[in-house]
Short mmCIF file of C-alpha atoms in Angstrom, two decimals:
data_model
loop_
_atom_site.label_atom_id
_atom_site.label_comp_id
_atom_site.label_asym_id
_atom_site.label_seq_id
_atom_site.Cartn_x
_atom_site.Cartn_y
_atom_site.Cartn_z
CA UNK E 546 10.28 1.35 -42.54
CA UNK E 547 11.76 4.22 -40.59
CA UNK E 548 12.76 3.20 -36.70
CA UNK E 549 10.75 4.78 -34.31
CA UNK E 550 13.46 7.83 -32.98
CA UNK E 551 12.20 7.22 -29.18
CA UNK E 552 13.75 3.87 -28.75
CA UNK E 553 17.32 3.15 -28.87
CA UNK E 554 18.84 -0.31 -30.77
CA UNK E 555 19.76 -2.96 -28.88
CA UNK E 556 18.90 -4.42 -25.75
CA UNK E 557 17.62 -1.10 -25.19
CA UNK E 558 14.97 -0.81 -27.58
CA UNK E 559 13.42 -4.30 -26.43
CA UNK E 560 13.29 -2.92 -23.38
CA UNK E 561 11.42 -0.41 -24.44
CA UNK E 562 9.28 -2.36 -26.74
CA UNK E 563 8.56 -4.82 -23.16
CA UNK E 564 7.39 -1.99 -21.17
CA UNK E 565 4.88 -0.90 -23.65
CA UNK E 566 3.11 -4.31 -24.54
CA UNK E 567 3.31 -5.68 -20.73
CA UNK E 568 1.69 -3.40 -18.65
CA UNK E 569 2.76 -2.83 -15.01
CA UNK E 570 1.42 -5.33 -12.08
CA UNK E 571 -0.78 -3.05 -9.21
CA UNK E 572 1.01 -3.49 -5.90
CA UNK E 573 -1.42 -5.62 -3.86
CA UNK E 574 -0.59 -7.97 -6.69
CA UNK E 575 3.21 -8.86 -5.05
CA UNK E 576 2.49 -10.68 -1.74
CA UNK E 577 0.22 -12.57 -4.47
CA UNK E 578 3.15 -13.13 -7.55
CA UNK E 579 5.95 -13.59 -4.68
CA UNK E 580 3.65 -15.99 -2.80
CA UNK E 581 3.58 -18.28 -5.46
CA UNK E 582 7.58 -17.62 -7.34
CA UNK E 583 9.06 -19.10 -3.27
CA UNK E 584 5.95 -22.18 -3.97
CA UNK E 585 7.28 -22.73 -7.25
CA UNK E 586 11.26 -22.47 -5.99
CA UNK E 587 10.71 -24.57 -2.95
CA UNK E 588 9.44 -26.91 -5.53
CA UNK E 589 11.68 -26.69 -8.10
CA UNK E 590 12.93 -30.03 -8.03
CA UNK E 591 8.70 -31.98 -8.25
CA UNK E 592 7.72 -30.74 -11.96
CA UNK E 593 4.04 -30.46 -10.91
CA UNK E 594 5.04 -27.97 -8.15
CA UNK E 595 7.40 -25.96 -10.15
CA UNK E 596 4.63 -25.54 -12.85
CA UNK E 597 2.00 -24.18 -10.08
CA UNK E 598 3.72 -22.26 -8.81
CA UNK E 599 5.04 -20.28 -12.40
CA UNK E 600 1.13 -20.98 -13.43
CA UNK E 601 -0.53 -19.70 -10.64
CA UNK E 602 2.77 -16.08 -10.50
CA UNK E 603 1.85 -15.38 -14.31
CA UNK E 604 -1.98 -15.60 -13.17
CA UNK E 605 -1.99 -12.37 -10.68
CA UNK E 606 0.97 -10.89 -11.97
CA UNK E 607 -2.10 -10.18 -15.17
CA UNK E 608 -5.37 -9.65 -12.51
CA UNK E 609 -3.66 -7.38 -10.64
CA UNK E 610 -2.52 -6.14 -14.55
CA UNK E 611 -2.72 -2.46 -14.31
CA UNK E 612 -2.64 -0.90 -17.81
CA UNK E 613 -1.85 2.92 -18.58
CA UNK E 614 -5.21 4.85 -19.92
CA UNK E 615 -4.97 8.03 -21.20
CA UNK E 616 -8.40 10.06 -20.19
CA UNK E 617 -10.27 12.37 -22.32
CA UNK E 618 -9.42 16.63 -21.88
CA UNK E 619 -12.54 18.12 -22.63
CA UNK E 620 -14.58 18.99 -19.92
CA UNK E 621 -18.00 17.72 -18.33
CA UNK E 622 -17.02 13.82 -19.13
CA UNK E 623 -17.62 11.40 -16.41
CA UNK E 624 -15.40 8.12 -18.10
CA UNK E 625 -16.07 4.43 -17.21
CA UNK E 626 -14.14 3.75 -13.38
CA UNK E 627 -13.69 -0.47 -14.24
CA UNK E 628 -12.93 -2.45 -17.12
CA UNK E 629 -16.02 -4.53 -17.65
CA UNK E 630 -19.51 -5.78 -19.08
CA UNK E 631 -21.92 -2.86 -18.73
CA UNK E 632 -24.67 -4.60 -17.15
CA UNK E 633 -27.55 -2.15 -16.25
CA UNK E 634 -28.44 1.50 -17.04
CA UNK E 635 -31.15 2.44 -15.29
CA UNK E 636 -32.05 4.88 -12.52
CA UNK E 637 -31.56 3.95 -8.19
CA UNK E 638 -31.63 5.77 -5.21
CA UNK E 639 -27.79 6.09 -4.09
CA UNK E 640 -26.21 3.76 -1.15
CA UNK E 641 -27.66 5.23 2.25
CA UNK E 642 -24.49 5.76 4.07
CA UNK E 643 -23.75 8.42 1.33
CA UNK E 644 -26.34 10.74 3.87
CA UNK E 645 -27.91 11.62 -0.17
CA UNK E 646 -31.31 12.76 -0.79
CA UNK E 647 -33.18 8.89 -1.60
CA UNK E 648 -33.99 10.80 -5.07
CA UNK E 649 -32.85 7.72 -7.49
CA UNK E 650 -30.69 9.06 -10.05
CA UNK E 651 -29.22 7.74 -13.27
CA UNK E 652 -27.21 4.14 -12.51
CA UNK E 653 -24.55 2.48 -14.83
CA UNK E 654 -22.92 -0.56 -13.41
CA UNK E 655 -19.71 -2.51 -15.05
CA UNK E 656 -19.20 -6.00 -13.93
CA UNK E 657 -15.84 -7.29 -14.26
CA UNK E 658 -15.01 -10.66 -14.98
CA UNK E 659 -11.51 -12.82 -13.48
CA UNK E 660 -10.40 -11.91 -16.97
CA UNK E 661 -11.00 -7.86 -17.00
CA UNK E 662 -7.76 -5.50 -15.05
CA UNK E 663 -9.44 -4.93 -11.26
CA UNK E 664 -7.96 -1.23 -10.63
CA UNK E 665 -10.80 0.67 -10.34
CA UNK E 666 -10.29 5.08 -11.85
CA UNK E 667 -11.83 8.44 -10.69
CA UNK E 668 -14.77 8.57 -13.30
CA UNK E 669 -14.52 12.42 -12.68
CA UNK E 670 -12.10 15.03 -11.31
CA UNK E 671 -12.25 17.87 -8.29
CA UNK E 672 -12.09 16.03 -4.13
CA UNK E 673 -13.49 13.48 -3.18
CA UNK E 674 -15.86 13.98 -0.35
CA UNK E 675 -17.35 11.47 1.26
CA UNK E 676 -15.97 7.61 1.28
CA UNK E 677 -18.34 4.97 3.03
CA UNK E 678 -17.64 1.24 3.67
CA UNK E 679 -20.52 -1.16 4.37
CA UNK E 680 -20.14 -4.23 4.68
CA UNK E 681 -22.53 -7.10 3.43
CA UNK E 682 -22.92 -10.17 1.96
CA UNK E 683 -20.67 -12.19 -1.08
CA UNK E 684 -23.50 -13.12 -3.73
CA UNK E 685 -22.87 -13.20 -7.34
CA UNK E 686 -21.62 -9.24 -8.86
CA UNK E 687 -23.72 -10.08 -12.02
CA UNK E 688 -26.86 -10.24 -10.07
CA UNK E 689 -29.00 -7.27 -9.64
CA UNK E 690 -28.59 -7.84 -5.90
CA UNK E 691 -25.77 -7.02 -5.80
CA UNK E 692 -25.79 -3.45 -5.64
CA UNK E 693 -27.29 -3.79 -2.50
CA UNK E 694 -26.88 -6.54 -0.54
CA UNK E 695 -22.99 -7.26 -1.47
CA UNK E 696 -20.24 -5.57 0.56
CA UNK E 697 -19.04 -2.33 -0.97
CA UNK E 698 -17.02 0.67 -0.69
CA UNK E 699 -19.03 4.38 -2.07
CA UNK E 700 -16.67 7.31 -2.26
CA UNK E 701 -18.63 10.52 -3.50
CA UNK E 702 -16.44 12.96 -5.78
CA UNK E 703 -17.01 16.67 -6.11
CA UNK E 704 -16.28 18.25 -8.94
CA UNK E 705 -14.65 21.87 -9.64
CA UNK E 706 -18.23 22.77 -11.37
CA UNK E 707 -20.34 21.45 -8.58
CA UNK E 708 -21.35 18.44 -9.85
CA UNK E 709 -21.34 14.92 -7.80
CA UNK E 710 -20.17 11.30 -8.71
CA UNK E 711 -20.41 8.38 -6.76
CA UNK E 712 -18.79 5.54 -8.05
CA UNK E 713 -19.20 2.13 -5.28
CA UNK E 714 -16.84 -0.79 -5.66
CA UNK E 715 -19.34 -3.98 -5.09
CA UNK E 716 -17.15 -6.83 -3.77
CA UNK E 717 -18.60 -10.65 -5.36
CA UNK E 718 -19.20 -13.91 -5.41
CA UNK E 719 -15.06 -14.52 -5.36
CA UNK E 720 -13.61 -11.31 -4.10
CA UNK E 721 -13.01 -10.73 -0.29
CA UNK E 722 -11.40 -7.26 0.26
CA UNK E 723 -11.84 -3.90 -1.38
CA UNK E 724 -8.79 -1.68 -1.36
CA UNK E 725 -9.55 1.95 -1.23
CA UNK E 726 -6.48 4.63 -1.37
CA UNK E 727 -8.50 7.79 -0.61
CA UNK E 728 -9.93 9.10 1.75
CA UNK E 729 -12.10 12.72 2.54
CA UNK E 730 -10.53 16.25 0.90
CA UNK E 731 -8.14 14.44 -1.33
CA UNK E 732 -8.43 15.33 -4.55
CA UNK E 733 -8.23 13.25 -7.54
CA UNK E 734 -7.67 13.89 -11.16
CA UNK E 735 -10.15 12.37 -14.03
CA UNK E 736 -9.02 8.75 -14.51
CA UNK E 737 -6.57 8.70 -11.37
CA UNK E 738 -6.41 5.32 -9.84
CA UNK E 739 -7.63 4.97 -6.56
CA UNK E 740 -8.78 1.35 -5.59
CA UNK E 741 -8.77 -2.32 -6.02
CA UNK E 742 -11.34 -5.28 -5.23
CA UNK E 743 -9.54 -8.38 -5.60
CA UNK E 744 -11.10 -11.16 -7.98
CA UNK E 745 -14.25 -10.77 -9.41
CA UNK E 746 -16.19 -7.55 -8.76
CA UNK E 747 -19.12 -4.96 -10.13
CA UNK E 748 -18.92 -0.89 -10.33
CA UNK E 749 -22.08 0.96 -10.01
CA UNK E 750 -21.63 5.01 -11.02
CA UNK E 751 -24.61 7.16 -9.95
CA UNK E 752 -24.78 10.70 -12.24
CA UNK E 753 -26.63 13.89 -12.23
CA UNK E 754 -29.98 13.76 -13.02
CA UNK E 755 -29.92 15.03 -15.93
CA UNK E 756 -26.32 13.44 -17.66
CA UNK E 757 -26.57 12.54 -21.35
CA UNK E 758 -25.86 9.19 -21.09
CA UNK E 759 -23.79 7.60 -23.59
CA UNK E 760 -23.40 4.21 -23.16
CA UNK E 761 -25.63 0.95 -23.48
CA UNK E 762 -26.22 -2.57 -21.60
CA UNK E 763 -23.50 -5.06 -23.34
CA UNK E 764 -20.59 -2.54 -24.36
CA UNK E 765 -17.69 -3.10 -23.07
CA UNK E 766 -15.45 -0.42 -21.32
CA UNK E 767 -11.74 0.38 -20.93
CA UNK E 768 -11.35 2.86 -17.43
CA UNK E 769 -10.63 6.14 -17.32
CA UNK E 770 -11.05 5.99 -21.56
CA UNK E 771 -14.58 5.17 -22.39
CA UNK E 772 -16.72 8.20 -21.53
CA UNK E 773 -20.24 6.70 -19.93
CA UNK E 774 -21.89 10.49 -20.00
CA UNK E 775 -21.66 13.82 -20.05
CA UNK E 776 -22.20 15.86 -16.86
CA UNK E 777 -25.91 18.48 -17.60
#
């Protein structure tokens, strides 16, 4: 079998294989991994502490993984903003703090378990028009009430063609911190990473009326790659 031309032999080839197989980690995970490794170092003479620290470091590195994704290039598509299970496809009024009309819009909800990557990616490319955070509860993110009752952070993105898509980060039972790295006026490309939620959460995507939804409840989604819908 021919050798891959893009990989060198020896240590360089091994390092390239590792990089392609093990996803990088989001910077938000560095303090958690660092503390876990410190516990393992301090307790290196205690087998229980050493194992607990190393196990915690590995678990946090996995949770905060930031796998590379390749978004589609065809115009007019909306991709999943998060990895997880599609749990709701319906119509609902978007978050009131965005100041949009109180008219139901197509909504797709994705539930993220502890095993899913928890970075969020832009569902469309365009300009960030609004970013709005609203405090709330921390009930389980897989409950219907989570969209309306839980703490959340909403962003409204407007495509170059004028279509507006809303992505809502919703905290869950264990999620206590929502990270959003964009602000109004920022330009963002489809599939770009813009945020993260720590430990179990939900992402709601609100689409323009008339969008052609291409997914179903029970389907798994990959952030930045799975096409949720086509804009009208």
